[in-house]
Amino acid sequence: MLNIAGAVLGYGDRPVLRIPAFDLPDAGHVLVTGPSGCGKTTLLFALAGLVPAQAGRIAVDGTDLATLDEAARDRFRGRRVGLVFQALRLVRSLSVLDNLLLVADLTGRRRDRAAALAALERLGIADKRDARPETLSQGQAQRAAIARALLHRPALILADEPTSALDDAAAAGAAALLREVAAETGAMLVVATHDARIAPGFERVLRLDAG
Amino acid sequence: MTGVLRLALADLRFRALAAGFNVLLLALGIAIVAVLLRLGGQVERSLQRDLAGIDLVVGAKGSPLQLVLSAALHVDVPTGNILLSDAEALAANPLVRQAIPVALGDNARGFRIVGTSAAYPAHYGAALAAGRLWFAPMEAVLGSDAAAGLGLRVGDGFVGSHGLVADEAHHDEEEHGDGDHAEHVEDDEHGHHPYTVVGVLAPTGTVLDRLILTDVASVWEVHAVHDEGTQAPPREITAMLVTYRTPLAAASMPRLVNATTAMQAASPAFEVARLVKLAGFGTDAVRSVAYGLMGLAALGFFATLFGAIHDRRYDIVLLRSLGATRARVFAVVLAEGAALATAGIVAGFALSHALMAGAAAWIGASHRIAVGSALLEPAELWIAAGALALGLASALVPAMMAYRVDVARTLARGPA
């Protein structure tokens, strides 16, 4: 699923993270931890094709991202990757249901309304389908974002600090939910966090060191 | 609906107040320009129909524009009268193919009574809807609007009033049963010379529709009453509508009339062109204001979209992270500009039709000129295209800003 070899990641000419070698199987879940500024988010962005590697190779689901231009990486992300952010969750001008169908709109795929409604049902927020994002609680918005990330059945789910704004119970619930839905869809789940509360339950932990 | 358009419309709904205000500005600008275009086009076509085949209007000396307006278009008072003998001498000129006499002086509730010949309705290709043409004095044939306005049919009688427009105060008194009515009849109405309707014309779409046609001799007979007891003056008419036998006559005929007779010759084409030019100064000013409104709307679109890009930076990042290419994000913002412009165009044309319907009712009632509201001037399509181009242009810079958003760096900084 994931194959990283000799990768140097960063912004512009400034390297942030070096990963000599790292491989992950086709499914499962891994927690990426480390102190602030160690490059957790940069790694996720690189896996999503948002930040090109300065050197080395990053292959996701058999595709070497370095061989794709920016537009191709965008399309690849839309098809094969699901992203969940800590605070950046839903588009404000769209209802919850339309937020779920957004990936289909952006990638030119058929809008599967029934699947979107089923996903909302599965995550316990079916009654919020027509609600505006600003009317949701943090937990509800996070669930909606998770539902959107899963709707197109991506091979890779990337979650950046998905629980840092949640209380203990909600954080544990969100982490468990991510693992459950990843398992249901057969996706590899990579969660980057400094939130030690959610470490239990993850099959693998990748610890990044500062510098 | 495509995903791009759906997203664009959702964002505009999110900013409904600012978007709606700017759409309203654009709609007002488009409506004003469209109304001016449509009114101008209809008036121009109406003038062309009314003046078709009339090369020269000959009448009393004075304002040539007034002569054309009064004798050919029937919207102004005449410059005076001319001797019938002078007019007949001119009609006999070999360069003249047709000369139609026009004798004015009276009206029936605002509809002008025109003493003329059978050549007048024939000139406009008028057909009879009922009855026949006049054969004798005091027989009248009504244009379609005049018949409807007066509520008269073949066989009915009516009397004319002196002057060319209805006396409103007089009619108010009539309607309220004022006791001095008999005096008015004696002073203003030709009560001793009633007309008999012998025919009603089918609609022609020309000035003829709102006229009452009769023999020139009717006008002489009615007005001879006022001069009873004195020596009969020489016969007069108001004007003559001349059609040339050859276009070459245009070079010599007006000069011949103006230099060698007591009459005045006016070219309808020239005078109407002058009138349109004079009126043009006013409409140009209004049109400039309308273009200004459209420009303001475009600036408003730009301000709305430009501000929205700053406000939506993280929404754009979210779209990109979910798989939207730079081109797609660019297209979403551009579609917002196009959607704003399209809304303005639709609202503007709807408003222009409402304004035209109001103008048609008002002008039709007060000036007895037919103005429609359904026609679309070809130039309006250019206005629509221009407005769409404005909308797209106003969205171009915001779209480029959306295109250039650096997803990774913005995400690394985190939402505000």
XYZ file of C-alpha atoms in Angstrom:
627
model
C 0.000 0.000 0.000
C 2.521 2.586 1.178
C 6.131 2.519 0.146
C 8.530 5.295 1.105
C 12.212 5.127 0.205
C 14.824 7.828 0.793
C 12.155 10.522 0.910
C 13.022 14.106 1.763
C 9.872 16.135 2.465
C 9.454 19.880 2.967
C 8.283 23.160 1.523
C 10.216 24.876 -1.243
C 13.902 24.134 -0.664
C 13.502 23.700 3.081
C 13.500 20.029 4.160
C 11.289 19.202 7.123
C 11.408 15.430 7.269
C 13.642 12.616 6.041
C 12.310 9.048 5.880
C 14.928 6.521 4.744
C 12.462 3.655 4.366
C 8.905 2.898 5.444
C 6.370 0.344 4.200
C 2.791 -0.395 5.150
C 0.543 -3.278 4.134
C -2.703 -2.932 2.152
C -4.989 -2.440 5.140
C -4.861 -1.673 8.816
C -4.060 1.379 10.807
C -0.997 3.259 11.889
C -0.514 6.147 14.255
C 2.118 8.759 13.417
C 3.305 10.585 16.535
C 6.031 12.979 17.511
C 6.585 16.434 18.923
C 5.203 19.567 17.300
C 7.141 20.527 14.177
C 8.571 17.058 13.589
C 6.787 16.724 10.237
C 3.704 14.618 10.991
C 1.426 16.846 8.941
C 4.050 17.159 6.206
C 4.164 13.374 5.920
C 0.387 13.210 5.545
C 0.445 15.959 2.921
C 3.139 14.095 1.039
C 1.134 10.859 1.157
C -1.883 12.798 -0.152
C 0.160 14.283 -2.976
C -0.300 17.807 -1.634
C 3.447 18.253 -1.107
C 5.802 16.701 -3.650
C 8.852 14.916 -2.285
C 12.097 16.873 -2.672
C 13.915 13.594 -3.120
C 13.265 9.877 -2.890
C 10.132 7.887 -3.698
C 6.611 7.814 -2.278
C 4.286 5.203 -3.716
C 0.633 4.979 -2.696
C -1.454 2.008 -3.772
C 1.185 1.178 -6.381
C 1.374 4.665 -7.860
C 4.645 6.586 -7.600
C 3.442 10.105 -6.843
C 6.606 11.613 -8.310
C 5.513 10.430 -11.745
C 2.294 12.488 -11.577
C 1.960 16.178 -12.305
C -0.024 18.353 -9.920
C -3.410 17.936 -11.652
C -2.893 14.170 -11.852
C -2.039 14.078 -8.141
C -5.237 16.049 -7.439
C -7.284 13.531 -9.408
C -5.471 10.627 -7.733
C -6.279 12.112 -4.327
C -9.909 12.529 -5.293
C -10.155 8.864 -6.305
C -7.915 7.022 -3.869
C -7.378 9.140 -0.765
C -9.742 10.306 1.952
C -8.629 13.216 4.138
C -9.846 14.223 7.602
C -8.566 17.411 9.215
C -8.665 18.623 12.764
C -10.492 21.905 12.204
C -11.002 22.153 8.488
C -14.037 19.971 8.153
C -16.955 21.126 6.047
C -17.618 23.686 3.313
C -19.785 26.321 4.971
C -22.035 27.074 2.015
C -23.149 23.448 1.635
C -25.495 21.311 3.676
C -24.095 18.261 5.424
C -25.424 15.986 2.679
C -23.964 18.151 -0.078
C -20.644 18.160 1.777
C -20.635 14.382 1.556
C -21.414 14.500 -2.144
C -18.720 17.121 -2.705
C -16.005 14.675 -3.722
C -18.270 13.311 -6.457
C -18.959 16.885 -7.638
C -15.269 17.736 -7.688
C -14.108 14.606 -9.426
C -16.932 14.333 -11.927
C -18.327 11.113 -10.522
C -21.992 10.189 -10.101
C -23.573 11.598 -6.936
C -24.498 8.535 -4.885
C -27.112 10.086 -2.652
C -28.247 6.769 -1.206
C -24.698 5.885 -0.156
C -24.251 9.337 1.393
C -27.449 8.965 3.401
C -26.347 5.484 4.495
C -22.997 6.900 5.628
C -24.723 9.591 7.682
C -26.958 6.906 9.162
C -23.937 4.760 9.949
C -22.283 7.667 11.794
C -25.457 8.614 13.670
C -26.037 12.023 12.121
C -28.725 11.204 9.542
C -30.992 13.838 11.079
C -28.385 16.480 10.229
C -28.406 15.814 6.492
C -29.883 19.229 5.614
C -28.181 21.139 8.409
C -25.631 23.895 7.791
C -22.122 23.165 9.133
C -22.219 26.065 11.581
C -25.163 24.468 13.372
C -23.264 21.240 14.142
C -21.321 20.425 17.277
C -17.584 19.676 16.853
C -18.226 15.979 17.208
C -21.019 16.025 14.611
C -18.875 18.015 12.171
C -16.009 15.576 12.670
C -18.332 12.639 11.979
C -19.601 14.315 8.834
C -16.018 14.875 7.676
C -15.193 11.232 8.351
C -18.299 10.143 6.423
C -17.200 12.285 3.463
C -13.668 10.855 3.530
C -15.034 7.339 3.336
C -17.858 7.773 0.862
C -15.829 7.142 -2.286
C -14.171 4.112 -0.655
C -10.575 5.364 -0.776
C -7.613 3.003 -0.475
C -5.937 5.351 1.981
C -7.511 7.422 4.756
C -5.341 10.192 6.176
C -6.394 11.954 9.369
C -4.491 14.949 10.723
C -5.019 15.592 14.436
C -8.619 14.356 14.232
C -9.161 14.320 17.990
C -7.168 17.176 19.475
C -10.212 19.404 19.921
C -12.355 16.686 21.449
C -12.794 15.627 25.058
C -11.536 12.234 26.201
C -14.684 10.290 25.444
C -15.234 11.972 22.095
C -11.566 11.524 21.148
C -11.655 7.818 21.935
C -14.941 7.493 20.060
C -13.619 9.307 16.969
C -10.447 7.211 16.882
C -12.434 4.010 17.247
C -14.828 5.129 14.551
C -11.990 5.821 12.124
C -10.534 2.373 12.736
C -13.940 0.730 12.345
C -14.847 2.376 9.079
C -11.364 1.836 7.688
C -11.713 -1.827 8.488
C -15.181 -1.930 6.919
C -13.974 -0.393 3.671
C -10.655 -2.252 3.627
C -8.655 0.979 3.657
C -5.301 1.766 5.239
C -5.736 4.372 7.962
C -2.906 6.751 8.855
C -3.541 9.110 11.747
C -1.053 11.852 12.605
C -1.426 13.147 16.134
C 0.329 14.204 19.283
C -2.737 13.086 21.210
C -1.468 10.173 23.296
C -5.026 9.370 24.448
C -5.830 7.580 21.225
C -2.640 5.534 20.865
C -4.168 2.358 22.351
C -5.943 0.382 19.673
C -3.676 1.219 16.760
C -1.811 -1.688 15.226
C 1.330 0.269 14.486
C 2.890 3.476 15.730
C 5.402 5.466 13.719
C 7.298 7.920 15.904
C 8.972 10.873 14.207
C 11.802 12.710 15.914
C 12.261 16.449 15.798
C 14.957 17.538 13.340
C -26.342 20.453 -12.958
C -22.567 20.095 -12.950
C -20.581 19.990 -9.744
C -18.888 23.286 -10.625
C -22.175 25.094 -11.097
C -23.703 23.528 -7.988
C -20.789 24.734 -5.890
C -20.896 28.194 -7.473
C -24.614 28.602 -6.821
C -24.283 27.318 -3.254
C -21.631 29.910 -2.515
C -23.704 32.704 -4.054
C -26.687 31.661 -1.925
C -24.330 31.841 1.067
C -23.624 35.481 0.129
C -27.149 36.259 -1.014
C -27.282 39.842 0.254
C -24.136 41.159 -1.437
C -24.759 39.072 -4.548
C -28.401 40.146 -4.721
C -27.569 43.835 -4.416
C -25.076 43.671 -7.270
C -27.429 41.608 -9.396
C -30.048 44.306 -8.839
C -27.622 47.014 -9.997
C -26.818 45.069 -13.145
C -30.505 44.344 -13.742
C -31.352 48.049 -13.488
C -28.622 48.967 -15.951
C -29.675 46.271 -18.411
C -33.349 47.171 -18.043
C -32.735 50.842 -18.825
C -30.564 50.079 -21.850
C -33.039 47.460 -23.082
C -35.991 49.812 -22.701
C -34.144 52.575 -24.547
C -33.191 50.180 -27.317
C -36.681 48.761 -27.596
C -38.457 52.116 -27.431
C -36.010 53.583 -29.936
C -36.439 50.623 -32.258
C -40.222 50.712 -32.058
C -40.429 54.455 -32.564
C -38.043 54.189 -35.512
C -40.080 51.413 -37.105
C -43.291 53.293 -36.397
C -41.887 56.409 -38.061
C -40.680 54.362 -41.011
C -44.141 52.858 -41.465
C -45.899 56.212 -41.122
C -43.559 58.021 -43.480
C -43.091 55.241 -46.016
C -43.511 56.559 -49.533
C -43.865 60.200 -48.462
C -40.979 62.087 -50.036
C -42.047 65.605 -49.201
C -44.551 67.372 -46.988
C -45.697 70.704 -48.322
C -47.492 73.160 -46.068
C -47.439 76.658 -44.649
C -44.128 78.265 -43.902
C -42.797 77.805 -40.402
C -40.925 75.014 -38.703
C -40.283 72.185 -41.174
C -40.156 69.667 -38.324
C -43.512 70.905 -37.046
C -44.930 70.555 -40.549
C -43.835 66.917 -40.785
C -45.004 66.131 -37.266
C -48.407 67.721 -37.810
C -49.277 66.697 -41.343
C -47.584 63.314 -41.704
C -47.366 61.965 -38.155
C -50.290 63.850 -36.622
C -48.585 64.637 -33.326
C -48.216 68.417 -33.509
C -50.265 71.446 -34.528
C -49.986 72.632 -38.134
C -47.882 75.586 -39.188
C -50.932 77.087 -40.931
C -52.829 76.582 -44.160
C -51.924 76.785 -47.830
C -54.050 77.752 -50.796
C -55.638 74.813 -52.561
C -54.728 76.399 -55.898
C -51.027 76.486 -54.971
C -51.190 72.880 -53.838
C -52.962 71.773 -57.029
C -50.382 73.570 -59.155
C -47.617 71.675 -57.394
C -49.495 68.380 -57.717
C -49.577 68.923 -61.471
C -45.789 69.117 -61.636
C -44.468 66.256 -63.813
C -41.985 65.300 -61.071
C -44.881 64.495 -58.713
C -46.392 61.026 -58.911
C -48.869 61.395 -56.075
C -50.070 64.334 -53.953
C -52.407 63.608 -51.043
C -54.237 66.582 -49.530
C -54.472 66.888 -45.758
C -56.942 69.287 -44.164
C -56.883 69.510 -40.376
C -58.761 71.539 -37.839
C -61.084 69.362 -35.805
C -61.042 66.321 -33.579
C -63.525 63.954 -32.053
C -62.555 63.280 -28.424
C -58.897 63.594 -29.306
C -58.967 61.627 -32.558
C -58.044 63.918 -35.428
C -60.498 64.473 -38.257
C -58.483 64.520 -41.486
C -59.950 65.848 -44.693
C -58.209 63.980 -47.476
C -58.708 61.854 -50.572
C -59.143 58.116 -51.077
C -55.455 58.032 -52.000
C -54.573 58.453 -48.299
C -55.865 55.084 -47.007
C -54.713 53.506 -50.266
C -51.181 54.832 -49.649
C -50.970 52.764 -46.435
C -52.658 49.756 -48.046
C -55.600 50.074 -45.654
C -58.493 47.657 -46.016
C -62.038 48.207 -44.812
C -63.107 46.117 -41.838
C -66.694 47.329 -42.250
C -68.694 49.629 -44.515
C -67.215 51.615 -47.374
C -65.101 54.688 -48.076
C -66.732 58.114 -48.097
C -68.500 59.242 -51.259
C -69.807 62.582 -50.054
C -68.996 65.317 -47.537
C -69.783 64.611 -43.856
C -69.238 60.902 -44.355
C -66.390 59.556 -42.236
C -64.225 56.449 -42.177
C -62.634 55.623 -38.839
C -59.233 54.106 -38.227
C -59.346 50.984 -36.071
C -58.117 52.648 -32.855
C -60.368 55.661 -33.407
C -63.391 53.409 -33.872
C -62.563 51.474 -30.722
C -61.785 54.634 -28.746
C -64.932 56.408 -29.779
C -67.112 53.312 -29.606
C -68.590 54.086 -33.008
C -69.811 51.730 -35.712
C -70.997 52.108 -39.277
C -74.201 54.138 -39.299
C -73.435 56.029 -36.068
C -73.170 59.800 -36.030
C -70.781 62.123 -34.208
C -69.761 65.756 -34.161
C -66.273 67.165 -34.297
C -64.798 69.731 -31.940
C -62.611 72.572 -32.980
C -58.935 71.959 -32.406
C -56.731 68.899 -32.708
C -56.772 67.602 -29.146
C -59.603 66.811 -26.784
C -60.596 69.567 -24.356
C -60.234 67.747 -21.043
C -62.061 70.385 -18.989
C -64.878 70.337 -21.457
C -65.181 66.571 -21.204
C -65.082 66.677 -17.434
C -68.028 69.017 -17.528
C -69.802 66.791 -20.002
C -69.304 63.782 -17.809
C -70.632 65.638 -14.778
C -73.728 66.938 -16.596
C -72.771 70.588 -16.388
C -75.573 72.977 -17.310
C -73.446 74.982 -19.740
C -73.111 72.092 -22.141
C -75.268 73.704 -24.818
C -73.073 76.760 -24.809
C -69.984 74.596 -25.373
C -71.638 72.847 -28.271
C -72.324 76.204 -29.838
C -68.831 77.546 -29.221
C -66.530 74.548 -29.683
C -68.449 71.710 -31.250
C -69.697 71.703 -34.781
C -73.090 70.487 -33.639
C -74.816 71.591 -36.805
C -72.571 69.449 -38.956
C -72.644 65.902 -37.662
C -70.598 63.229 -39.378
C -71.946 59.832 -40.296
C -69.663 56.820 -39.975
C -69.746 54.947 -43.288
C -66.722 52.718 -42.795
C -64.169 51.372 -40.339
C -60.639 50.448 -41.424
C -58.864 47.273 -40.422
C -55.745 47.873 -38.279
C -52.728 48.932 -40.350
C -50.136 49.498 -37.632
C -49.717 53.051 -38.938
C -50.851 56.537 -38.013
C -54.030 55.834 -39.962
C -55.370 53.670 -37.117
C -55.943 56.662 -34.856
C -57.406 59.050 -37.478
C -60.894 59.874 -38.700
C -60.842 60.259 -42.470
C -63.312 62.262 -44.448
C -63.492 64.265 -47.646
C -61.617 67.585 -47.713
C -64.968 69.153 -48.575
C -66.267 68.078 -45.142
C -63.674 70.255 -43.429
C -64.530 73.186 -45.687
C -68.252 72.697 -45.023
C -67.860 72.532 -41.256
C -65.713 75.644 -41.104
C -67.702 77.568 -43.671
C -70.421 77.861 -41.018
C -68.192 80.117 -38.940
C -67.696 82.440 -41.910
C -71.347 82.625 -42.918
C -72.393 86.022 -44.228
C -68.983 87.053 -45.437
C -67.444 86.579 -48.849
C -66.262 83.011 -49.319
C -62.472 82.936 -48.844
C -60.257 80.961 -51.214
C -60.183 77.217 -50.507
C -57.340 76.090 -48.272
C -55.868 72.859 -47.047
C -53.317 72.237 -44.306
C -50.676 70.347 -46.239
C -49.974 67.960 -49.049
C -48.088 64.660 -48.852
C -46.008 64.325 -51.993
C -44.496 61.237 -53.590
C -41.918 61.844 -56.313
C -42.170 60.274 -59.728
C -38.378 60.004 -59.796
C -35.728 60.179 -57.048
C -34.104 62.986 -59.029
C -36.947 65.237 -57.872
C -35.387 65.312 -54.414
C -32.684 67.563 -55.762
C -34.966 70.242 -57.163
C -38.468 69.986 -55.725
C -37.842 71.275 -52.166
C -35.880 74.241 -53.486
C -38.560 74.931 -56.098
C -41.307 75.033 -53.455
C -39.377 77.001 -50.879
C -38.018 79.568 -53.320
C -40.910 80.157 -55.681
C -44.113 79.654 -53.691
C -45.689 80.823 -50.459
C -45.476 77.250 -49.262
C -42.811 75.324 -47.375
C -41.433 71.935 -48.365
C -40.064 69.626 -45.675
C -38.335 66.291 -46.198
C -39.708 63.793 -43.648
C -36.553 61.691 -43.769
C -34.342 64.687 -43.022
C -36.584 66.161 -40.348
C -37.082 62.869 -38.541
C -33.346 62.238 -38.608
C -32.918 65.686 -37.030
C -35.550 64.885 -34.422
C -33.933 61.564 -33.556
C -30.587 63.312 -33.224
C -32.084 65.930 -30.900
C -33.793 63.275 -28.804
C -30.567 61.306 -28.903
C -28.813 63.754 -26.586
C -31.312 62.919 -23.859
C -31.286 59.191 -24.413
C -27.480 59.183 -24.614
C -27.345 60.671 -21.122
C -29.766 58.072 -19.763
C -27.865 55.342 -21.566
C -24.599 56.545 -20.018
C -26.164 56.293 -16.565
C -27.312 52.763 -17.403
C -23.832 51.754 -18.558
C -22.517 53.308 -15.354
C -24.865 51.112 -13.333
C -23.646 48.053 -15.213
C -20.052 49.076 -14.534
C -20.827 49.547 -10.840
C -22.429 46.122 -10.786
C -19.282 44.617 -12.319
C -17.186 46.335 -9.641
C -19.620 44.994 -7.052
C -19.237 41.470 -8.463
C -15.486 41.873 -8.270
C -15.614 43.148 -4.679
C -17.967 40.339 -3.654
C -15.895 37.595 -5.263
C -12.564 39.132 -4.252
C -13.668 39.378 -0.636
C -15.097 35.885 -0.808
C -11.765 34.413 -1.901
C -10.095 35.742 1.258
C -13.033 34.555 3.309
C -13.117 31.174 1.576
C -9.403 30.449 1.505
C -9.840 27.392 3.670
C -12.906 26.262 1.747
C -10.775 26.360 -1.390
C -8.028 24.421 0.351
C -10.611 21.894 1.430
C -11.873 21.553 -2.152
C -8.329 21.040 -3.404
C -7.539 18.491 -0.702
C -10.662 16.564 -1.668
C -9.444 16.215 -5.230
C -10.349 19.437 -7.029
C -7.719 20.529 -9.523
C -6.599 24.152 -9.739
C -8.563 24.424 -13.009
C -11.745 23.227 -11.330
C -11.433 25.720 -8.488
C -10.777 28.436 -11.094
C -13.906 27.313 -12.952
C -16.030 27.457 -9.788
C -15.177 31.122 -9.178
C -15.593 31.970 -12.856
C -18.982 30.222 -12.809
C -19.971 32.443 -9.893
C -19.252 35.512 -12.015
C -21.215 34.022 -14.901
C -24.110 33.082 -12.608
C -24.263 36.606 -11.154
C -24.256 38.110 -14.640
C -26.892 35.644 -15.871
C -29.142 36.469 -12.921
C -28.692 40.174 -13.696
C -29.462 39.616 -17.372
C -32.611 37.602 -16.681
C -33.822 40.062 -14.037
C -32.897 43.010 -16.255
C -34.849 41.737 -19.240
C -37.824 40.828 -17.028
C -37.734 44.338 -15.562
C -37.421 45.887 -19.012
C -40.519 44.014 -20.177
C -42.431 45.223 -17.128
C -41.273 48.798 -17.790
C -42.202 48.482 -21.449
C -45.644 47.186 -20.538
C -46.079 50.213 -18.273
C -44.725 52.549 -20.960
C -47.014 50.978 -23.559
C -50.044 51.573 -21.356
C -49.008 55.158 -20.553
C -47.877 56.213 -24.025
C -50.804 54.478 -25.659
C -53.270 56.256 -23.388
C -51.691 59.699 -23.365
C -50.138 59.996 -26.798
C -52.150 57.548 -28.861
C -48.969 55.890 -30.079
C -48.748 52.114 -30.160
C -45.792 50.780 -28.150
C -45.425 47.040 -27.641
C -43.590 45.222 -24.862
C -42.929 41.807 -26.367
C -40.390 42.628 -29.048
C -36.700 41.989 -28.517
C -34.241 44.253 -30.289
C -31.250 42.409 -31.809
C -28.936 44.858 -30.021
C -30.245 43.524 -26.691
C -28.383 40.282 -27.379
C -25.181 42.335 -27.459
C -26.143 43.884 -24.141
C -26.619 40.388 -22.712
C -23.276 39.254 -24.146
C -21.608 42.385 -22.757
C -23.090 41.832 -19.300
C -21.936 38.201 -19.334
C -18.454 39.336 -20.358
C -18.500 41.859 -17.482
C -19.467 39.105 -15.053
C -16.688 36.835 -16.281
C -14.138 39.661 -16.287
C -15.029 40.640 -12.724
C -14.484 37.019 -11.653
C -11.177 36.625 -13.471
C -8.850 38.038 -10.801
C -10.627 36.262 -7.896
C -10.534 33.053 -9.952
C -6.795 33.463 -10.473
C -6.374 34.002 -6.733
C -8.288 30.790 -6.072
C -6.156 29.040 -8.682
C -2.953 30.131 -6.949
C -3.891 29.166 -3.387
C -1.024 27.098 -1.947
C -2.819 24.195 -0.315
C 0.046 22.741 1.666
C 1.264 26.049 3.103
C -2.261 27.174 3.967
C -2.969 23.872 5.668
C 0.332 24.046 7.521
C -0.645 27.462 8.920
C -4.068 26.153 9.908
C -7.474 27.837 9.857
C -7.807 31.188 11.589
